[in-house]
Coordinates of C-alpha atoms and ligand atoms in Angstrom, one line a residue:
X267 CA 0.0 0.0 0.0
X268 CA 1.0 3.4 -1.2
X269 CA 1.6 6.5 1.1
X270 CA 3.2 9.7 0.8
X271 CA 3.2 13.2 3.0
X272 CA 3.3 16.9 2.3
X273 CA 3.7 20.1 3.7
X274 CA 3.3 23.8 3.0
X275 CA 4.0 27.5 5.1
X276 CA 2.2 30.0 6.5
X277 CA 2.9 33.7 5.0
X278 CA 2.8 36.8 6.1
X279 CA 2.5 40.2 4.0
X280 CA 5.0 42.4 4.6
X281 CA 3.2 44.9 2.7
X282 CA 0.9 46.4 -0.2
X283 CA -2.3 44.1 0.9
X284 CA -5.5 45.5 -1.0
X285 CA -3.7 47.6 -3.2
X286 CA -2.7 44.4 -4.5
X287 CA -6.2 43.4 -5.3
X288 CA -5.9 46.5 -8.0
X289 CA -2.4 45.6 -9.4
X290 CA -0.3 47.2 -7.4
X291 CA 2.7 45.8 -5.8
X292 CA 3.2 43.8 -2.9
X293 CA 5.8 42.1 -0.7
X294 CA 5.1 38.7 0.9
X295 CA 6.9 35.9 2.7
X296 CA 6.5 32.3 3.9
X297 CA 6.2 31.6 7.3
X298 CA 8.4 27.9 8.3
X299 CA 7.5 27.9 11.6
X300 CA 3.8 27.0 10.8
X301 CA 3.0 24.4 8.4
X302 CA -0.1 22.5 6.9
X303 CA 0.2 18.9 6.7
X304 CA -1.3 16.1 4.3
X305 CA -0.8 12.4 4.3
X306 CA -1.8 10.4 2.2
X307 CA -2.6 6.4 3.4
X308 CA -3.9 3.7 0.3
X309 CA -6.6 1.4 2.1
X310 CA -8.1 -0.5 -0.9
X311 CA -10.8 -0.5 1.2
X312 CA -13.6 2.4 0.2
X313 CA -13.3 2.7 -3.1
X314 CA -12.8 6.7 -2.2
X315 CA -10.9 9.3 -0.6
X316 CA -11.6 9.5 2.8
X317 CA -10.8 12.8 3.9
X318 CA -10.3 13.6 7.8
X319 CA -9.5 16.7 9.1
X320 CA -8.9 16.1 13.2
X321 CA -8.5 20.2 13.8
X322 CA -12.2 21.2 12.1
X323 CA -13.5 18.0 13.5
X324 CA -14.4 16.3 9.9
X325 CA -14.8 12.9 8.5
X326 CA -15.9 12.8 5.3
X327 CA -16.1 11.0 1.8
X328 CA -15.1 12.6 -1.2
X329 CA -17.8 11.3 -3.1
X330 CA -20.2 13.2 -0.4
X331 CA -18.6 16.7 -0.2
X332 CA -20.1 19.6 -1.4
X333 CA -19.4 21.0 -4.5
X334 CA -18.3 24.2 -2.3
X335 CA -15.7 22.4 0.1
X336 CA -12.2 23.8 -0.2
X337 CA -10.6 20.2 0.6
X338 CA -12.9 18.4 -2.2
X339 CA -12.2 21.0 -5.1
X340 CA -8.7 21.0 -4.6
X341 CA -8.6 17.1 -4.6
X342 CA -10.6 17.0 -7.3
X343 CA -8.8 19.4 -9.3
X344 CA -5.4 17.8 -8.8
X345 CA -7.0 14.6 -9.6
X346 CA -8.3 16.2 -13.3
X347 CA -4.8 17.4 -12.9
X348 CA -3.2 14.3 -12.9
X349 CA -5.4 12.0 -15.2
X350 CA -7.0 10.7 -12.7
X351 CA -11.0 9.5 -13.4
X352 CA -11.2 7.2 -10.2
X353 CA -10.5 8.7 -6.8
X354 CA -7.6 6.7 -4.7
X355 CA -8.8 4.5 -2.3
X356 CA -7.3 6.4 0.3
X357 CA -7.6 8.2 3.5
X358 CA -6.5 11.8 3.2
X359 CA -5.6 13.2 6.7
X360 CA -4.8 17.3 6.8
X361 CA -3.3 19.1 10.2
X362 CA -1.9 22.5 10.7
X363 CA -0.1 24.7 12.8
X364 CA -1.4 27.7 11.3
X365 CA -4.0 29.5 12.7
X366 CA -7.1 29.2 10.7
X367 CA -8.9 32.7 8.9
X368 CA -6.3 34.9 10.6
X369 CA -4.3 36.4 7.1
X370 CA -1.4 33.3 7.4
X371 CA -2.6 31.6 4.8
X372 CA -4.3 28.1 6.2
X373 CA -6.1 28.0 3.1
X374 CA -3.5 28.2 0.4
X375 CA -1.2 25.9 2.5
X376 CA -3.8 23.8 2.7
X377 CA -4.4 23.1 -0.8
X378 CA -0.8 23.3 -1.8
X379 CA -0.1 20.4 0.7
X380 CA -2.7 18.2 -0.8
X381 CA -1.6 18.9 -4.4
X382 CA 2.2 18.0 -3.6
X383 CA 1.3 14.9 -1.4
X384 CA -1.2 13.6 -4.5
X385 CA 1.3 15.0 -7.0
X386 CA 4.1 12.3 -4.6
X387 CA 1.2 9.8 -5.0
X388 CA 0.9 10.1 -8.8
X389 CA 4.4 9.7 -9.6
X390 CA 3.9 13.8 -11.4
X391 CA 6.2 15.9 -10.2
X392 CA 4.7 20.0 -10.6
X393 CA 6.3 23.1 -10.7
X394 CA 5.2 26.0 -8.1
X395 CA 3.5 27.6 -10.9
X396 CA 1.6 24.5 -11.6
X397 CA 0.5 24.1 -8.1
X398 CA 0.1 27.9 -7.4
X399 CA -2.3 27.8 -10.6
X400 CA -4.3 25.0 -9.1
X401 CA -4.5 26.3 -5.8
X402 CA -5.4 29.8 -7.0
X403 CA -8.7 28.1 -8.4
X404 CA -10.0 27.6 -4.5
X405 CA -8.6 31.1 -3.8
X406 CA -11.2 32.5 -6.1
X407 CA -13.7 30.2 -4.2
X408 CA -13.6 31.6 -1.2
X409 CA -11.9 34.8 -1.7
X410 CA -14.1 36.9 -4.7
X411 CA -11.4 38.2 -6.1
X412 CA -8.5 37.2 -5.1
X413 CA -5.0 38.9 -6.1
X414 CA -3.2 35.5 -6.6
X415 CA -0.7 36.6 -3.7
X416 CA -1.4 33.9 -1.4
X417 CA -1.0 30.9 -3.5
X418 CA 2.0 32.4 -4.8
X419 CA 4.0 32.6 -1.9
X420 CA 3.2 29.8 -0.5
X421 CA 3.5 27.8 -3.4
X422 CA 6.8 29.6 -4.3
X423 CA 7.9 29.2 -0.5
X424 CA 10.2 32.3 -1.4
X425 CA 10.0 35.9 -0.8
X426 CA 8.3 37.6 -3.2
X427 CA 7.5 41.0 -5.0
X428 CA 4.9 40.2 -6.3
X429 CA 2.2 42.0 -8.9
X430 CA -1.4 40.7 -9.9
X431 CA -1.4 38.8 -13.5
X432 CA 2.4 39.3 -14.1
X433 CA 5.4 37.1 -14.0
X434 CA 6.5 36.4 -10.5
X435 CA 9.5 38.1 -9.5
X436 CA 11.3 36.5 -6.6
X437 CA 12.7 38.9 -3.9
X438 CA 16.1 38.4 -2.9
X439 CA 16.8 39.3 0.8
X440 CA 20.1 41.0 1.7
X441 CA 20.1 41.0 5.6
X442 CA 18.2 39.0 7.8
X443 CA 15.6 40.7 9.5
X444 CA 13.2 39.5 12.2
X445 CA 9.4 39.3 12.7
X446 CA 7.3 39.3 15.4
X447 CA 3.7 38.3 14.6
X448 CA 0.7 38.9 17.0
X449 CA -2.9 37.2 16.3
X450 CA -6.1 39.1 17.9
X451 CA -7.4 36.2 18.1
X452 CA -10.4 37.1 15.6
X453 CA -11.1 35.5 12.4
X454 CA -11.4 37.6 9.5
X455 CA -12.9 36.5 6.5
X456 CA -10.9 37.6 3.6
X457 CA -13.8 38.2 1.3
X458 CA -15.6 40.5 4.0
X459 CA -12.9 43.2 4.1
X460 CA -11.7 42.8 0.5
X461 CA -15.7 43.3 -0.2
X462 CA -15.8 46.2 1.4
X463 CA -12.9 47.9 0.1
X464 CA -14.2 47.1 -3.3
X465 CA -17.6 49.1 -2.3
X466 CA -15.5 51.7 -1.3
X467 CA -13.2 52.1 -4.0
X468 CA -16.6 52.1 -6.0
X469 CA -17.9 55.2 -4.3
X470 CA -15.4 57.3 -4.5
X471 CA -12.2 55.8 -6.8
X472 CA -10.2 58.9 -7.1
X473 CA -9.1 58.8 -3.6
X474 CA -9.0 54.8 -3.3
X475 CA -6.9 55.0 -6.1
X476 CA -4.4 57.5 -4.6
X477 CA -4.2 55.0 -1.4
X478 CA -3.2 52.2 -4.0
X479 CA -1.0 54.1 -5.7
X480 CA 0.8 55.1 -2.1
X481 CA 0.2 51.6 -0.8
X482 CA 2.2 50.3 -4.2
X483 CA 5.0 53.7 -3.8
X484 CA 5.6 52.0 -0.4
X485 CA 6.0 48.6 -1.5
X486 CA 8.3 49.6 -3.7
X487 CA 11.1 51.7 -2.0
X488 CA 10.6 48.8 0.2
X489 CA 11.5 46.3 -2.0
X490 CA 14.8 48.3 -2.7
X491 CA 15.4 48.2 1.2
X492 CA 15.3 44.7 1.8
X493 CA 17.3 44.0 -1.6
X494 CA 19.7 46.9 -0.5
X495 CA 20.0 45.9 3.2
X496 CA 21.2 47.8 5.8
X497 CA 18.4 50.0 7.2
X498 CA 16.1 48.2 9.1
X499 CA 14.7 51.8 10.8
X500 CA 13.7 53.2 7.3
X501 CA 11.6 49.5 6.7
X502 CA 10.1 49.7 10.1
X503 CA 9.0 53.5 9.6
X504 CA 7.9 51.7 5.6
X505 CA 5.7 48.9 7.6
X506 CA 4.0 52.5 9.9
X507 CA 3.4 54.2 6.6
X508 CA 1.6 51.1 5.1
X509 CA -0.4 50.6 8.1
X510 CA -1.9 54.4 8.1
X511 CA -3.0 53.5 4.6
X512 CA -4.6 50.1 5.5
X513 CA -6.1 52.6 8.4
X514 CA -7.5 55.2 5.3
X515 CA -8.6 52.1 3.5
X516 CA -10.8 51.4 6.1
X517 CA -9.5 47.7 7.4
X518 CA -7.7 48.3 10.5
X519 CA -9.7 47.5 13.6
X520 CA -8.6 49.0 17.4
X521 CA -7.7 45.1 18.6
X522 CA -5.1 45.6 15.8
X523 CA -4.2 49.1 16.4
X524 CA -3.5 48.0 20.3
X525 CA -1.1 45.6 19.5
X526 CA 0.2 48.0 16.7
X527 CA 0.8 50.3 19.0
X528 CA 2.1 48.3 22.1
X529 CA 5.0 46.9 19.9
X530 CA 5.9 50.1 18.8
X531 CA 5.9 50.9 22.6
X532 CA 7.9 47.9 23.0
X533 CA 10.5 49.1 20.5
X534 CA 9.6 47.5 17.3
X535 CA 11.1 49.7 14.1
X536 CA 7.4 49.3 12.4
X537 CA 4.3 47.2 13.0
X538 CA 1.3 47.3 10.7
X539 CA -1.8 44.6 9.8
X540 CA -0.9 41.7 8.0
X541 CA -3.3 40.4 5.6
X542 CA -7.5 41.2 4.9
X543 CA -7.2 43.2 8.5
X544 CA -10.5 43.5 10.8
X545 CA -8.9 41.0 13.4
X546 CA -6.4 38.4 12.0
X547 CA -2.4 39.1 12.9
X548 CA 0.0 42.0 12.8
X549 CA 3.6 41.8 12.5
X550 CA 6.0 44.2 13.8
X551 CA 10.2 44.2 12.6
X552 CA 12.3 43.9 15.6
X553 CA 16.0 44.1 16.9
X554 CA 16.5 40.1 17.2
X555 CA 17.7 41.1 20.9
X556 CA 13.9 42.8 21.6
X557 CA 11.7 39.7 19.6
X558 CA 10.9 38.7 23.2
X559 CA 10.0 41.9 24.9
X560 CA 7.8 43.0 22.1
X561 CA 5.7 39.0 21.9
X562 CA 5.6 39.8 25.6
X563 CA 4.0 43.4 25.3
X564 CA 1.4 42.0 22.3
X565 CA 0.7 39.7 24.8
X566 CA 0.1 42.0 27.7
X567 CA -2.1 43.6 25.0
X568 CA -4.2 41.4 24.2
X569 CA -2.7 39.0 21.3
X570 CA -4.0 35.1 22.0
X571 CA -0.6 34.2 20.4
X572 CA 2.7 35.3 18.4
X573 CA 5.5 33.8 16.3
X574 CA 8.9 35.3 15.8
X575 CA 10.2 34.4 12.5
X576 CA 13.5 35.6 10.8
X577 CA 13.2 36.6 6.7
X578 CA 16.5 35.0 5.7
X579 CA 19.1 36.0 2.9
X580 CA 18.0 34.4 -0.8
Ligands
MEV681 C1 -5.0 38.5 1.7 O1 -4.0 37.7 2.2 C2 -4.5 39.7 0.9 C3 -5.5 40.6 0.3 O2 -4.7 41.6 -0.4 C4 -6.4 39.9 -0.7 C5 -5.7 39.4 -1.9 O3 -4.6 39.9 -2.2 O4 -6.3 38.6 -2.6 C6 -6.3 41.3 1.3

């Protein structure tokens, strides 16, 4: 009997989210400390995939899902990917460390587990754009319209600079710089807040457009930063600036803003939202020396949990 495993990263965006919805630029990373998981177990038993998912408390057949469950369409697409008419008879089992609806990326990591542990299975190797493209497909499922950002990152599992509907460019990182990131605790649906900005941008798209445009002007000078190296202070004060758009863009929330501001207080160089915003995580660039004091002070704050991760050289 046949069996194979696969993992994917978290992410974080270090900045440009929403503007990047309306093709402007944006910086993300993946996130090693927190993985999805997949295994895959043949059974010859069912004559299907049984899929079990301990963390959301699911056990399920393929054959029954719904045509709107993330786990299924992804199977099922790598499945069409892969040539496949007959389902495995297998039992699919997914974990993950990363925290679920909270701008990390659980559901792109998700799905780009499952397509390299079936793409093991099948003997097919895939490139990251193959499986980005694939995984992009459930994006759009529960996203609206999503900017492709996710997938790509995580799918990538490199830093990139990243702009809607062109060729990927990969960010190369000069110094080391370390993250703190701080979860409110509170899910935020991704589609809710990109929803809203869309309604907004709608109304009144001269000055939604300006906050793109400056979102993207950020993005870039700090690209040039982190390629340059060297001043961490100017990409901290970078990270406030992106944050007091996300603010004008109208998806900060206060539970963000206190932790925002308590690492700041803690003496973090920048801390903005990460992600849709409206709950979710923040991340705040830190002196490696003061990761500690400033998870302690989102903490104190508020934050039901942190990760301090380092952005290497690539
Ligand atoms: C979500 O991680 C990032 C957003 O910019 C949406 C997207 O890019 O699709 C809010």
């Amino acid at each position: 009997m046949k069996s194979c495993g696969a993992t994917a990263p978290g992410k974080v965006i270090l900045f440009g989210e929403h503007a990047v919805v309306y093709h402007r630029p944006a910086i993300a990373v993946p996130v090693m400390s927190v993985q999805a998981k997949v295994d895959l177990q043949e059974t010859g038993a069912h004559h299907d995939v049984r899929i079990i998912a301990p963390d959301l408390g699911r056990d399920y057949r393929l054959a029954e899902a719904e045509a709107d469950d993330a786990l299924a369409l992804i199977i099922r697409l790598a499945l069409a990917r892969f040539q496949q008419v007959v389902p495995p008879e297998a039992t699919l089992t997914v974990t993950s460390s990363i925290p679920l609806g909270r701008g990390l990326g659980s559901g792109a990591a998700i799905s780009t587990a499952v397509v390299r542990c079936l793409a093991q299975f099948y003997g097919q190797p895939l490139t990251p754009a193959e499986i980005s493209e694939l995984v992009y497909e459930v994006e759009k499922l529960y996203h609206g319209t999503p900017s492709g950002i996710d997938n790509t990152v995580i799918a990538y599992q490199q830093p990139v600079y990243f702009i809607r509907e062109q060729p990927i460019e990969r960010l190369s990182v000069r110094d080391s710089f370390t993250l703190v990131v701080g979860d409110t605790g509170q899910v935020s649906p991704t589609h809710k807040a990109v929803g809203h900005v869309r309604r907004q941008w709608q109304a009144d798209p001269q000055r939604f457009e300006s906050l793109f445009d400056e979102a993207g002007q950020i993005a870039a000078a700090a690209r040039n930063v982190i390629e340059q190296g060297g001043s961490v202070v100017r990409l901290g004060r970078l990270m406030n600036d992106n944050q007091a758009v996300l603010e004008a863009l109208g998806v900060s929330s206060s539970e963000l803003e206190q932790l925002i501001e308590a690492a700041r207080q803690a003496g973090a160089w920048g801390a903005k939202l990460s992600g849709a915003g409206w709950g979710g995580n923040m991340i705040a660039l830190v002196e490696p020396e003061r990761a500690a004091a400033v998870a302690d002070a989102l903490l104190k704050a508020g934050a039901t949990g942190y990760i301090i991760t380092e952005v290497a050289p690539s």
